[in-house]
XYZ file of C-alpha atoms in Angstrom:
413
model
C 0.000 0.000 0.000
C 2.888 2.368 0.663
C 4.225 1.646 -2.827
C 0.789 2.348 -4.290
C 0.564 5.664 -2.444
C 3.928 6.660 -3.885
C 2.810 5.550 -7.365
C -0.210 7.847 -7.183
C 1.945 10.752 -5.992
C 4.344 10.167 -8.889
C 1.397 10.204 -11.310
C 0.395 13.625 -9.959
C 3.903 14.993 -10.490
C 4.139 13.601 -14.033
C 0.819 15.225 -14.941
C 2.259 18.579 -13.900
C 5.292 18.244 -16.185
C 6.017 21.871 -17.110
C 7.722 21.081 -20.416
C 4.698 19.157 -21.665
C 2.390 21.985 -20.597
C 4.460 24.540 -22.514
C 4.624 22.234 -25.532
C 0.853 21.789 -25.582
C 0.315 25.536 -25.406
C 2.671 26.403 -28.252
C 1.218 23.609 -30.373
C -2.180 25.308 -30.076
C -0.883 28.905 -30.037
C 2.370 29.212 -32.024
C 4.302 32.276 -30.835
C 4.600 35.185 -33.255
C 7.972 36.505 -34.333
C 9.044 39.909 -32.988
C 8.796 42.982 -35.223
C 11.677 43.956 -37.477
C 14.716 44.799 -35.390
C 13.184 43.277 -32.276
C 13.715 40.153 -30.208
C 11.779 37.809 -27.939
C 12.642 38.200 -24.266
C 11.948 34.986 -22.354
C 11.844 35.275 -18.565
C 11.032 32.206 -16.458
C 10.429 32.543 -12.720
C 9.642 29.772 -10.246
C 10.262 26.178 -9.312
C 9.464 24.999 -12.852
C 11.442 27.766 -14.554
C 14.275 25.700 -16.128
C 11.967 23.090 -17.660
C 9.550 25.723 -18.944
C 12.343 27.838 -20.416
C 14.148 24.953 -22.128
C 10.932 23.841 -23.822
C 9.883 27.364 -24.806
C 13.213 28.072 -26.486
C 12.527 25.257 -28.939
C 9.418 27.079 -30.186
C 10.468 30.746 -30.371
C 11.240 32.221 -33.813
C 13.845 34.935 -34.288
C 16.413 36.362 -31.856
C 15.944 35.404 -28.194
C 17.268 36.616 -24.854
C 16.442 34.083 -22.153
C 16.698 34.144 -18.361
C 15.419 31.712 -15.717
C 15.349 32.087 -11.938
C 14.676 28.992 -9.834
C 15.431 27.658 -6.374
C 18.763 26.334 -5.147
C 19.290 22.732 -6.223
C 17.054 23.041 -9.281
C 19.405 24.878 -11.626
C 20.658 23.380 -14.878
C 22.545 24.449 -17.972
C 20.324 25.573 -20.861
C 22.211 26.474 -24.047
C 21.596 30.063 -25.020
C 20.106 31.050 -21.656
C 21.159 32.284 -18.232
C 19.874 30.223 -15.299
C 20.102 31.788 -11.851
C 19.310 30.158 -8.508
C 18.094 31.849 -5.362
C 16.783 31.088 -1.903
C 13.317 29.716 -1.164
C 11.183 30.116 0.917
C 13.419 32.794 2.450
C 14.353 35.543 -0.054
C 18.106 36.107 -0.247
C 20.764 38.276 -1.863
C 20.925 36.024 -4.921
C 17.190 36.509 -5.444
C 17.548 40.262 -5.001
C 20.229 40.337 -7.723
C 18.030 38.184 -9.979
C 15.090 40.541 -9.496
C 17.274 43.505 -10.404
C 18.479 41.694 -13.534
C 14.892 40.986 -14.596
C 13.930 44.634 -14.111
C 16.933 45.825 -16.123
C 16.079 43.421 -18.953
C 12.440 44.522 -19.032
C 13.325 48.212 -18.867
C 15.313 47.828 -22.101
C 12.373 46.254 -23.967
C 10.813 48.345 -26.716
C 7.650 48.151 -28.823
C 9.485 46.061 -31.436
C 10.197 43.323 -28.850
C 7.968 40.577 -27.445
C 8.141 39.461 -23.811
C 7.098 35.959 -22.808
C 6.874 35.273 -19.075
C 6.902 31.677 -17.824
C 5.504 31.741 -14.301
C 5.323 28.933 -11.727
C 4.953 28.626 -7.988
C 7.744 29.846 -5.746
C 8.427 32.880 -7.908
C 7.348 35.257 -5.171
C 10.240 34.451 -2.831
C 12.761 33.799 -5.619
C 12.802 37.334 -7.055
C 12.380 39.848 -4.237
C 12.240 43.385 -5.608
C 11.658 45.627 -2.582
C 9.731 48.774 -3.387
C 11.852 51.778 -2.331
C 12.732 52.619 0.385
C 12.449 49.002 1.564
C 15.497 46.758 1.794
C 15.940 43.010 1.408
C 16.179 42.771 5.207
C 12.748 44.412 5.470
C 11.285 41.928 2.979
C 12.895 38.997 4.802
C 11.399 40.099 8.125
C 7.941 40.475 6.562
C 8.276 37.106 4.811
C 9.103 35.329 8.080
C 6.095 36.938 9.770
C 3.785 35.965 6.919
C 4.992 32.355 6.718
C 4.313 31.911 10.441
C 1.024 33.848 10.459
C -1.426 31.165 9.355
C -2.743 33.466 6.607
C -3.814 31.694 3.422
C -1.586 32.007 0.363
C -3.851 34.516 -1.400
C -3.779 36.785 1.647
C -0.013 36.446 1.936
C 0.424 37.377 -1.710
C -1.906 40.380 -1.417
C 0.435 41.759 1.237
C 3.604 40.880 -0.681
C 2.327 42.658 -3.778
C 2.132 45.996 -1.985
C 5.822 45.823 -1.093
C 7.269 44.718 -4.444
C 8.390 46.358 -7.677
C 7.637 43.183 -9.709
C 4.643 41.509 -8.051
C 1.019 42.500 -8.606
C 1.590 43.559 -12.209
C 4.910 45.301 -11.643
C 6.489 43.074 -14.311
C 4.108 44.602 -16.887
C 4.950 48.165 -15.910
C 8.651 47.543 -16.494
C 8.058 45.693 -19.779
C 5.861 48.412 -21.314
C 5.605 49.268 -24.170
C 6.600 45.720 -25.225
C 3.634 43.292 -25.408
C 3.662 40.560 -22.743
C 2.362 36.993 -22.927
C 2.474 34.849 -19.779
C 2.250 31.056 -19.515
C 1.316 30.188 -15.948
C 1.597 26.891 -14.074
C -0.714 27.183 -11.080
C 0.268 26.172 -7.556
C -2.751 27.999 -6.127
C -6.051 26.358 -5.298
C -8.766 27.913 -7.407
C -6.128 29.095 -9.893
C -6.377 32.788 -8.985
C -3.726 34.161 -11.364
C -2.962 37.111 -9.121
C -1.870 34.728 -6.355
C 0.527 32.580 -8.420
C 4.064 33.846 -7.730
C 2.234 36.954 -6.414
C 0.955 37.787 -9.890
C 3.798 39.578 -11.724
C 1.697 39.859 -14.910
C -1.715 40.259 -13.254
C -3.511 43.075 -11.441
C -2.928 43.073 -7.666
C -5.278 41.150 -5.417
C -6.010 44.171 -3.237
C -4.882 47.536 -1.949
C -2.423 48.787 0.690
C -5.407 49.423 2.981
C -6.528 45.779 2.674
C -2.990 44.615 3.409
C -2.990 46.707 6.583
C -6.312 45.213 7.660
C -5.043 41.658 7.157
C -1.891 42.369 9.144
C -3.828 44.072 11.927
C -6.198 41.103 12.117
C -3.244 38.842 12.916
C -1.643 41.266 15.366
C 1.360 41.774 13.110
C 1.382 45.544 12.568
C 3.646 46.315 15.509
C 6.055 43.581 14.422
C 6.582 45.112 10.975
C 9.589 47.288 10.161
C 8.617 50.955 10.468
C 9.326 51.544 6.754
C 6.879 48.797 5.786
C 4.076 50.247 7.909
C 4.732 53.712 6.499
C 4.702 52.442 2.901
C 1.381 50.664 3.435
C -0.195 53.603 5.279
C 0.740 56.100 2.576
C 0.358 53.812 -0.461
C -2.054 54.898 -3.187
C -4.390 52.483 -4.992
C -2.594 50.871 -7.960
C -2.688 52.668 -11.313
C -4.164 50.893 -14.359
C -1.882 48.198 -15.786
C -0.668 47.658 -19.346
C -2.516 44.753 -20.941
C -1.132 41.219 -21.058
C -2.159 37.811 -22.386
C -2.235 35.389 -19.463
C -2.661 31.646 -20.151
C -3.136 28.987 -17.456
C -1.333 25.843 -18.680
C -1.284 23.516 -15.632
C -3.046 23.044 -12.290
C -3.643 20.885 -9.231
C -6.933 19.600 -10.678
C -5.103 18.052 -13.641
C -2.777 16.199 -11.253
C -5.650 14.904 -9.120
C -7.306 13.497 -12.244
C -4.042 11.695 -13.076
C -3.950 10.169 -9.587
C -7.500 8.917 -9.991
C -6.638 7.387 -13.370
C -3.719 5.534 -11.761
C -5.849 3.819 -9.082
C -5.556 0.090 -9.888
C -8.349 -2.250 -10.851
C -10.123 -3.668 -7.818
C -9.854 -0.407 -5.896
C -12.539 2.242 -5.561
C -11.099 5.680 -6.169
C -12.566 9.129 -5.799
C -11.438 12.734 -5.576
C -12.885 13.849 -2.257
C -11.788 17.479 -2.510
C -9.600 19.766 -4.590
C -9.999 22.468 -1.911
C -8.165 21.046 1.101
C -7.152 24.420 2.495
C -7.090 26.288 5.775
C -5.600 25.225 9.079
C -3.808 21.890 8.946
C -5.552 20.618 12.083
C -8.948 21.208 10.480
C -7.772 19.476 7.295
C -6.655 16.442 9.320
C -10.057 16.270 11.024
C -11.762 16.374 7.643
C -9.648 13.493 6.343
C -10.310 11.479 9.509
C -14.047 12.013 9.055
C -13.808 10.671 5.499
C -11.970 7.606 6.797
C -14.646 7.005 9.428
C -17.364 7.234 6.783
C -15.744 4.784 4.373
C -17.794 1.626 3.782
C -14.687 -0.554 3.328
C -16.590 -2.984 1.077
C -13.506 -2.966 -1.116
C -10.134 -1.178 -0.989
C -10.520 2.546 -1.486
C -8.259 5.446 -2.505
C -9.453 8.831 -1.214
C -7.717 11.652 -3.083
C -7.339 15.263 -1.972
C -5.595 18.352 -3.282
C -4.984 21.803 -1.918
C -2.665 23.786 0.297
C -3.102 23.979 4.046
C -1.587 26.479 6.456
C 0.363 26.027 9.691
C 0.430 28.581 12.487
C 3.870 28.254 14.060
C 3.779 27.900 17.835
C 6.999 25.990 18.424
C 10.647 25.998 17.410
C 10.751 22.746 15.427
C 11.221 22.110 11.729
C 8.699 20.791 9.253
C 6.114 21.840 6.697
C 2.383 21.670 6.133
C 2.511 18.245 4.448
C 4.697 16.697 7.138
C 2.503 18.122 9.877
C -0.647 16.857 8.149
C 0.883 13.383 7.817
C 1.955 13.375 11.475
C -1.502 14.459 12.623
C -3.122 11.626 10.647
C -0.578 9.157 12.057
C -1.476 10.125 15.624
C -5.230 10.250 14.971
C -5.371 7.001 13.013
C -3.374 4.594 15.143
C -6.586 2.801 16.207
C -8.467 2.934 12.915
C -9.781 -0.487 11.815
C -8.185 -2.365 8.940
C -5.070 -1.361 7.061
C -4.408 2.185 5.899
C -1.679 4.368 4.435
C -1.728 8.158 4.108
C 0.563 10.300 1.938
C 0.718 14.078 1.842
C 3.269 15.703 -0.442
C 4.143 18.919 -2.196
C 4.354 18.388 -5.950
C 7.551 20.472 -5.973
C 9.343 17.908 -3.823
C 9.962 20.390 -1.012
C 7.905 20.934 2.131
C 8.902 23.952 4.171
C 12.611 24.490 4.913
C 13.392 20.746 4.827
C 14.721 18.021 2.532
C 11.340 16.268 2.369
C 8.321 16.611 0.107
C 6.008 15.511 2.927
C 5.260 12.273 4.724
C 3.886 8.781 4.138
C 2.434 7.215 7.300
C 0.433 4.207 8.461
C -0.994 2.680 11.618
C 2.505 1.805 12.875
C 3.993 5.299 12.540
C 3.179 6.397 16.101
C 4.740 3.227 17.532
C 7.876 3.664 15.416
C 8.271 7.230 16.705
C 7.947 5.961 20.281
C 10.379 3.099 19.633
C 12.921 5.662 18.483
C 12.670 7.348 21.881
C 10.586 10.321 20.719
C 7.172 11.639 21.723
C 5.026 12.236 18.643
C 2.498 14.499 20.379
C 5.220 16.647 21.936
C 7.010 16.963 18.608
C 3.736 17.981 16.946
C 3.130 20.634 19.596
C 6.583 22.045 18.823
C 5.919 22.069 15.035
C 8.680 19.447 14.768
C 6.986 17.097 12.310
C 10.216 16.518 10.383
C 11.941 15.026 13.432
C 8.928 12.835 14.194
C 8.608 11.418 10.691
C 12.359 10.995 10.358
C 12.366 8.957 13.573
C 9.667 6.708 12.078
C 11.384 6.441 8.679
C 8.271 8.011 7.145
C 9.560 11.103 5.348
C 8.566 11.402 1.682
C 11.916 12.123 0.012
C 11.837 12.893 -3.714
C 14.264 15.717 -4.376
C 13.224 18.718 -6.439
C 10.677 17.708 -9.069
C 10.991 20.777 -11.297
C 7.277 21.538 -11.106
C 4.769 22.871 -8.594
C 0.965 22.596 -8.572
C 0.449 22.772 -4.788
C -0.068 19.656 -2.638
C -1.702 16.265 -3.108
C -2.857 13.704 -0.582
C -4.103 10.131 -0.791
C -5.597 7.956 1.942
C -5.596 4.248 1.112
C -8.034 2.092 3.102
C -8.203 -1.694 2.956
């Protein structure tokens, strides 16, 4: 059953292959050549940037300037292109330099050029472009507060957009007057384009005033750098944006359908939800309720997709998928029959760890205890990585080169 859970996860990742998504798009919408004397400027940002860029370059007519920015460990050589790596989820100096290089490249674009943006999840942290007078240190402090806040990803990105020179349509302002086409691989549930990589080619999700209200609601205003508060308090509503063509080319829903198609004969399979969002404890309770309601007249694969949130209360290390897996392991130790649960990020990385998530079963809690650890205490300290490592239940995949949020499967037999 553990092998089957991993097989279904692998099917989800394959369905999100960024190169195939780009290939399908250009097959249906061949890119036009730039005007006389112009060039195509290809800029790829995110966890899938190298794969998207390499495929796109095979389809672009005429002169091309190409740049990709992706996370550390996911870089690769692409002939004719520059590939930069930067920190994720914590923005770093390498990302700051990459953001400045993107801005400089866009600022040189003229009406005779064409800009194609290849956007995937993770782009928000990878190319920090602090709006003056903010510094990288200011953005890093805000990012740490937001990641620990329990705010949903759309709310986090609304705030980030107000502080960035590239997010929330800033990319378009720098590219003007060159026309911009964006191919977008969604890691956001509901596929809100303005939330994917904080929407560099899309209108912002809200206003500075709304960002202030969200921060105040979480008690974060006094924790912000003074320059950030001042920028939000004095910020004007965004001006109208230049137009862009935005195309969604991949999503979590496509990956869930691939998981369902991979359920073997003799098993019942169903997609329970493609909106597993909100607090991770509530998500675990929802999954447990589905398990309790299963008829068990034949083996069943319950499939979920989404992106939960974790409010940090401890000092441990983990991520939303590892914490969800640990919660299910502790809740399900006395469930009848045999079961296996997998929760994994399709990018292969869960929080600031080496794991994509966790794969647990009815023996996980006992294996944690046999290793001399207390699963409940580790959970309370947000130390899901240590708990699952002790049980040998980390989902380790390495970087997958794609990102369409998270997938889960509960196998019951």
